[in-house]
mmCIF file of C-alpha atoms in Angstrom:
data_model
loop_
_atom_site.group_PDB
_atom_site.id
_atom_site.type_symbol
_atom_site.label_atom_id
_atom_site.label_comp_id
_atom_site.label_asym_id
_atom_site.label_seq_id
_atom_site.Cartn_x
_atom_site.Cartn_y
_atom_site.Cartn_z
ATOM 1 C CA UNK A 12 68.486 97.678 39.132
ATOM 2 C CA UNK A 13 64.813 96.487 38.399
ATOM 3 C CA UNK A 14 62.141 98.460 40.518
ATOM 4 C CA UNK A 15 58.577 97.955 40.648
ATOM 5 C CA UNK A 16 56.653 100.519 42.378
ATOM 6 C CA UNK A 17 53.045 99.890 44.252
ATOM 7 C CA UNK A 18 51.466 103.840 43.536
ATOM 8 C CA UNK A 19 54.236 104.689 40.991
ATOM 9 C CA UNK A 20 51.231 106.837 38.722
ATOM 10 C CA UNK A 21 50.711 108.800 42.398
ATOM 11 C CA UNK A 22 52.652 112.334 43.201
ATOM 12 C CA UNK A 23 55.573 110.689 45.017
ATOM 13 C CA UNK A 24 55.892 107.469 42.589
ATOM 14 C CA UNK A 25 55.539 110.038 39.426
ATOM 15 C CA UNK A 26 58.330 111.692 40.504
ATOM 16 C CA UNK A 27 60.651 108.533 41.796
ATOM 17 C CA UNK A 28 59.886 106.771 38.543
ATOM 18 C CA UNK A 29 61.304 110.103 36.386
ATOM 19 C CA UNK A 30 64.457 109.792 38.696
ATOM 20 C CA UNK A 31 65.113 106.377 38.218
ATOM 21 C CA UNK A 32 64.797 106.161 34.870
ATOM 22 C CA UNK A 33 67.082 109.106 34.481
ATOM 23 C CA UNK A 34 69.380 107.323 36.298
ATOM 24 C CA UNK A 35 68.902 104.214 33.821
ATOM 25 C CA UNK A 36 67.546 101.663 36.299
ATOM 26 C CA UNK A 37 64.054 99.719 34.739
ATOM 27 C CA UNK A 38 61.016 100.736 36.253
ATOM 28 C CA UNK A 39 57.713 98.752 36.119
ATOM 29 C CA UNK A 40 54.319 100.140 37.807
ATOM 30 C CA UNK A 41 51.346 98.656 39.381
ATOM 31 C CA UNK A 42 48.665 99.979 38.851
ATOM 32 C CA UNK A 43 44.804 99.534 39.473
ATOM 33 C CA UNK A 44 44.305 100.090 35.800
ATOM 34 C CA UNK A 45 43.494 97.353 33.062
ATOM 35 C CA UNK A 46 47.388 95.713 32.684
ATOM 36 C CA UNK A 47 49.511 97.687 30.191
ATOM 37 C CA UNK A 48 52.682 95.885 29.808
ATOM 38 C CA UNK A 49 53.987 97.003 26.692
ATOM 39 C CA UNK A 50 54.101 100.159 27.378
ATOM 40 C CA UNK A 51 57.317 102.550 28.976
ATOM 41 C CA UNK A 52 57.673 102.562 32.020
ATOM 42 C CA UNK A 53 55.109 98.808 31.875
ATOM 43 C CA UNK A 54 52.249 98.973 33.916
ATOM 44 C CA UNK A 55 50.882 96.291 35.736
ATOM 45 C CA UNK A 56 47.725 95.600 36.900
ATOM 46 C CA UNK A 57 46.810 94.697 40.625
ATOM 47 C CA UNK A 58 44.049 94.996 43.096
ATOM 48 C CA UNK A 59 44.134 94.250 46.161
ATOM 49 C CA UNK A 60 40.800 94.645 47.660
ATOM 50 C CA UNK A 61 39.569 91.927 44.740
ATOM 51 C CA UNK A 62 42.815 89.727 45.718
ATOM 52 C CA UNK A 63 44.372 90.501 41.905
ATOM 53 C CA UNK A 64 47.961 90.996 40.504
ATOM 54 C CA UNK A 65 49.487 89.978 37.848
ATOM 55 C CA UNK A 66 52.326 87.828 38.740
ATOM 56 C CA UNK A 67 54.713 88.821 35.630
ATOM 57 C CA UNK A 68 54.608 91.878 37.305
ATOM 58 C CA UNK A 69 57.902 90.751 39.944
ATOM 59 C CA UNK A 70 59.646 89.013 37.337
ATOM 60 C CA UNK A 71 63.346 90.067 37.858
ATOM 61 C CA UNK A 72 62.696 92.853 39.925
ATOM 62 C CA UNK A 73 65.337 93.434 42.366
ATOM 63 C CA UNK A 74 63.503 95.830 45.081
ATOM 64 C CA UNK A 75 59.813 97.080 45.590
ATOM 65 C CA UNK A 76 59.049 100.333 46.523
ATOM 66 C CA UNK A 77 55.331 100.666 47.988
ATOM 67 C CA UNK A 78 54.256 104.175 47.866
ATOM 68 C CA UNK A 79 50.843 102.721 47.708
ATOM 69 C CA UNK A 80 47.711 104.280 49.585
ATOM 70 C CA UNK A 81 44.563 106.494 48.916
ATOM 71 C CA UNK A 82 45.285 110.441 49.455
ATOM 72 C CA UNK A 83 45.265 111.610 53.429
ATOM 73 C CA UNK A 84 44.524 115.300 52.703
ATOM 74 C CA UNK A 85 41.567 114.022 50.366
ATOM 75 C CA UNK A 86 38.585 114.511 52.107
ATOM 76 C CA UNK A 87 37.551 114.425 55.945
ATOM 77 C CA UNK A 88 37.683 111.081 57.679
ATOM 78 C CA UNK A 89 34.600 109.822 58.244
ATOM 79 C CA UNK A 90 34.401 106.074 59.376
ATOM 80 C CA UNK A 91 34.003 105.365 55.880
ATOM 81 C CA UNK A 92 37.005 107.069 54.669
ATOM 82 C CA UNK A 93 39.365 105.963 57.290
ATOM 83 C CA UNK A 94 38.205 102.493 56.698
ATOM 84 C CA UNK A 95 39.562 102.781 52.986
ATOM 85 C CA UNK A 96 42.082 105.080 53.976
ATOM 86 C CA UNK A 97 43.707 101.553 56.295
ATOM 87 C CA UNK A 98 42.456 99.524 53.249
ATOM 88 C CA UNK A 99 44.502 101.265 50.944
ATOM 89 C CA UNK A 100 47.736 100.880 52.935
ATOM 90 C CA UNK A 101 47.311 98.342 55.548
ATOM 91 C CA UNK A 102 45.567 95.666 53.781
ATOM 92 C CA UNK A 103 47.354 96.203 50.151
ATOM 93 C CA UNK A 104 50.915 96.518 51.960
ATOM 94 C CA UNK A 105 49.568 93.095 53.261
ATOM 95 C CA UNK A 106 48.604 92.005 50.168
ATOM 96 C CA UNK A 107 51.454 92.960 48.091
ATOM 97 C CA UNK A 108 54.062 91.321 50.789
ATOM 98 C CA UNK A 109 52.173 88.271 50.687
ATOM 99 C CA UNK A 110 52.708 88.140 46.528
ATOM 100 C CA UNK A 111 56.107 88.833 47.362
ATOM 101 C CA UNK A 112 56.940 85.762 49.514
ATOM 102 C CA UNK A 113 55.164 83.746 46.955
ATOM 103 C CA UNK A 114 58.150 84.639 44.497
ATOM 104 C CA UNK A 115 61.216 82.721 44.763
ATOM 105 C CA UNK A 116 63.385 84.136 44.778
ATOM 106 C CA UNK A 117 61.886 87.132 46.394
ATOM 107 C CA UNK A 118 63.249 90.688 45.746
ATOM 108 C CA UNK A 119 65.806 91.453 47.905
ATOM 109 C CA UNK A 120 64.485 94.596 48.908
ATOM 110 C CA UNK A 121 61.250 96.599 50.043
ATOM 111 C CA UNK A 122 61.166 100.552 50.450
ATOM 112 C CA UNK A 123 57.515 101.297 51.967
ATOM 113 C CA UNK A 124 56.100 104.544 52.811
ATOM 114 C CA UNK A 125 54.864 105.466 56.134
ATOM 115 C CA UNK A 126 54.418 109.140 57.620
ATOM 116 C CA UNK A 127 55.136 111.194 60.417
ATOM 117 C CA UNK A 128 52.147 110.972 61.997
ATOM 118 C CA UNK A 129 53.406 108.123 63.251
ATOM 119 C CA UNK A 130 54.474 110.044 66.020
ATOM 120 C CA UNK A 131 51.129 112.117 66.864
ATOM 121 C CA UNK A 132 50.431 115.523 67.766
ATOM 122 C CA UNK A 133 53.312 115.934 70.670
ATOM 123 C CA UNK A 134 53.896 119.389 70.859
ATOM 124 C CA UNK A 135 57.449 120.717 71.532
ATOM 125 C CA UNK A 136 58.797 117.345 72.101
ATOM 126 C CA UNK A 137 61.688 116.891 69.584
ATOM 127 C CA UNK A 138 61.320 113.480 67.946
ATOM 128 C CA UNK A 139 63.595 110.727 66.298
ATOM 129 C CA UNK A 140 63.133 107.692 64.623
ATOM 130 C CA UNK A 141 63.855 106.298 67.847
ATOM 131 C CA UNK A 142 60.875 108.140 69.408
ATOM 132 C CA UNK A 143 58.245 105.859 70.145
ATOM 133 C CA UNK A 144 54.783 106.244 68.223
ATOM 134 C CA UNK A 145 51.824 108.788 69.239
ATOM 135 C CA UNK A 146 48.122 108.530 69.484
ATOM 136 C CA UNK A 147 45.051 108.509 67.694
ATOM 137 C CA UNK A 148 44.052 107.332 64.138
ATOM 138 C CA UNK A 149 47.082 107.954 62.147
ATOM 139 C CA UNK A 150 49.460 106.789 64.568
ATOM 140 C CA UNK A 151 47.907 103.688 64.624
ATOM 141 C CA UNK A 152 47.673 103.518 60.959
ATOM 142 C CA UNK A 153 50.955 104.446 60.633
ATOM 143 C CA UNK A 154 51.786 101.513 62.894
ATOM 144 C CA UNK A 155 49.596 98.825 61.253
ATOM 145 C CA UNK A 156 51.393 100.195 57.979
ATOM 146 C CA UNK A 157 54.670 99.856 58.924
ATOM 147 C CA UNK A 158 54.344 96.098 61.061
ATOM 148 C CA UNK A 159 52.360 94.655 57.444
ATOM 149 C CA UNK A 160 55.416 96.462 55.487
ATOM 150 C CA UNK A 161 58.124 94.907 58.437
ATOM 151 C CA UNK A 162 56.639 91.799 57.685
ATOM 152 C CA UNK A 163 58.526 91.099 54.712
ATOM 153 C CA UNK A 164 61.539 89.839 56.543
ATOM 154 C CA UNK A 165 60.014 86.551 57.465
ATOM 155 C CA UNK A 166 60.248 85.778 53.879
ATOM 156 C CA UNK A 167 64.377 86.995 53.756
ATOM 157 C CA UNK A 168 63.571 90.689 52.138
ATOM 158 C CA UNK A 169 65.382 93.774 53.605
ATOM 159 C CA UNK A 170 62.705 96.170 54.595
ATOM 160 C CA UNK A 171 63.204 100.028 54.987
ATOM 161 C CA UNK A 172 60.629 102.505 56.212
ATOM 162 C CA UNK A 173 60.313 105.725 55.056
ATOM 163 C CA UNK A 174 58.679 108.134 57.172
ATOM 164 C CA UNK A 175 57.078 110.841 55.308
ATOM 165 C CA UNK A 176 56.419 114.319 56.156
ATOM 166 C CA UNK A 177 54.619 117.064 54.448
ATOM 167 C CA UNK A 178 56.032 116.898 50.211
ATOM 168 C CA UNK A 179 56.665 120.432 49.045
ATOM 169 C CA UNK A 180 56.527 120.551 45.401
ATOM 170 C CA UNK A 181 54.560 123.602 43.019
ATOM 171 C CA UNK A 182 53.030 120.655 41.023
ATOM 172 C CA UNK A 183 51.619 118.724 43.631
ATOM 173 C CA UNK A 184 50.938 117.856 47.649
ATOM 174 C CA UNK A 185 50.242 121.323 49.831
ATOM 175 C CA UNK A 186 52.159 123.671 48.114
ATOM 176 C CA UNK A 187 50.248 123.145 44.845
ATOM 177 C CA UNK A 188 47.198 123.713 46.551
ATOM 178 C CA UNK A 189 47.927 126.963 48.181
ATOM 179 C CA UNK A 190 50.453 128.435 45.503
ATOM 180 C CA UNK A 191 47.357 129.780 43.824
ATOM 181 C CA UNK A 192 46.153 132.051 46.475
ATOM 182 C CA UNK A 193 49.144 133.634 46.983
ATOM 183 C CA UNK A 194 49.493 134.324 43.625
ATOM 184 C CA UNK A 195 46.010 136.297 43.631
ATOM 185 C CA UNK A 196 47.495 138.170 46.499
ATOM 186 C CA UNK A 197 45.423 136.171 49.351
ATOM 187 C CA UNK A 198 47.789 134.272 51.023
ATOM 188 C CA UNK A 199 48.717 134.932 54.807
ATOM 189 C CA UNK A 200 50.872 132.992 57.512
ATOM 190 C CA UNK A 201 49.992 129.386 57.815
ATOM 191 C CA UNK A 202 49.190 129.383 61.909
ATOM 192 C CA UNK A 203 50.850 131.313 64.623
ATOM 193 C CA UNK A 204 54.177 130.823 63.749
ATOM 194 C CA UNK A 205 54.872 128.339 66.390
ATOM 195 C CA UNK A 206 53.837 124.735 65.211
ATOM 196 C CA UNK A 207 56.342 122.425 64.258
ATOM 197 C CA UNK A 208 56.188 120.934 60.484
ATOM 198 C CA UNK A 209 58.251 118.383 59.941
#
């Protein structure tokens, strides 16, 4: 199969490239980086606050996988940030479905990322993907993310959703940040005991 993947140089699309290609499927990136092509797995360039991609990019490519969007746990979210925080994943999922539909034919498939905060802060309530969504800001970016993303079937292209929660890996996410002070003997319990991670 021939995957291109929106945030393929990011922690999750790092890792989901390595597995694919291990699994001999073709990868290709995009990237906001000057295009690269040539190079293994090729990189392509896009940006979609400037309205650019490179359209060679979606030649042949079977499914899209947009992992796409600026870091949540990178900074506090001032009006500023959660402005380029909906940018990064509202407006480029947007964007990127939009070059999508101009394809024919289209991919037949679109894996998009999305998060569990979908669902907001709601206590002991146990939820399902059936459970509706939550309030407050990253519920409704969740939302926005997921309806641009959803949008792809007007054009004929299967959509799924993937709903992430917190990634635990030692190289990168949470755990990577507080692996090192437990290893200098600081670390302690992460709350009470009694919230719910998903």
């Amino acid at each position: 199969m021939n995957v291109l993947i929106a945030g393929g140089t990011g922690f999750l699309g790092s890792a989901l490239t390595r597995r694919l290609l291990h699994h001999g499927h073709q990868v290709s990136l995009l990237s906001r980086r000057p295009s690269a092509p040539g190079g293994v797995p090729p990189v392509y360039h896009w940006d979609p606050e400037r309205g650019e991609f490179d359209g060679n990019a979606l030649t042949g490519v079977d499914a899209v996988v947009n992992l796409a969007g600026e870091n949540l746990a990178g900074g506090r979210w001032t009006p500023e940030r959660k402005r380029r925080l909906i940018e990064s994943r509202v407006a480029a999922t947007r964007f990127l479905v939009g070059r999508m539909g101009e394809r024919k034919p289209a991919p037949r498939a679109l894996v998009s990322g999305s998060a569990v905060g979908i669902y907001g802060d709601r206590g002991e309530e146990v939820l399902t993907e059936e459970s509706p969504p939550g309030a407050g800001f990253l519920a409704g970016l969740c939302r926005a993310w997921e309806e641009a993303a959803l949008s792809a079937r007007d054009v004929g292209v299967r959509v799924a959703v993937t709903r992430f929660g917190v990634v635990l890996d030692p190289t990168g996410g949470i755990l990577a940040k507080l692996l090192p002070i437990f290893r200098v003997g600081l670390g302690g319990p992460l709350g009470a005991g009694k919230q719910w991670m998903s």
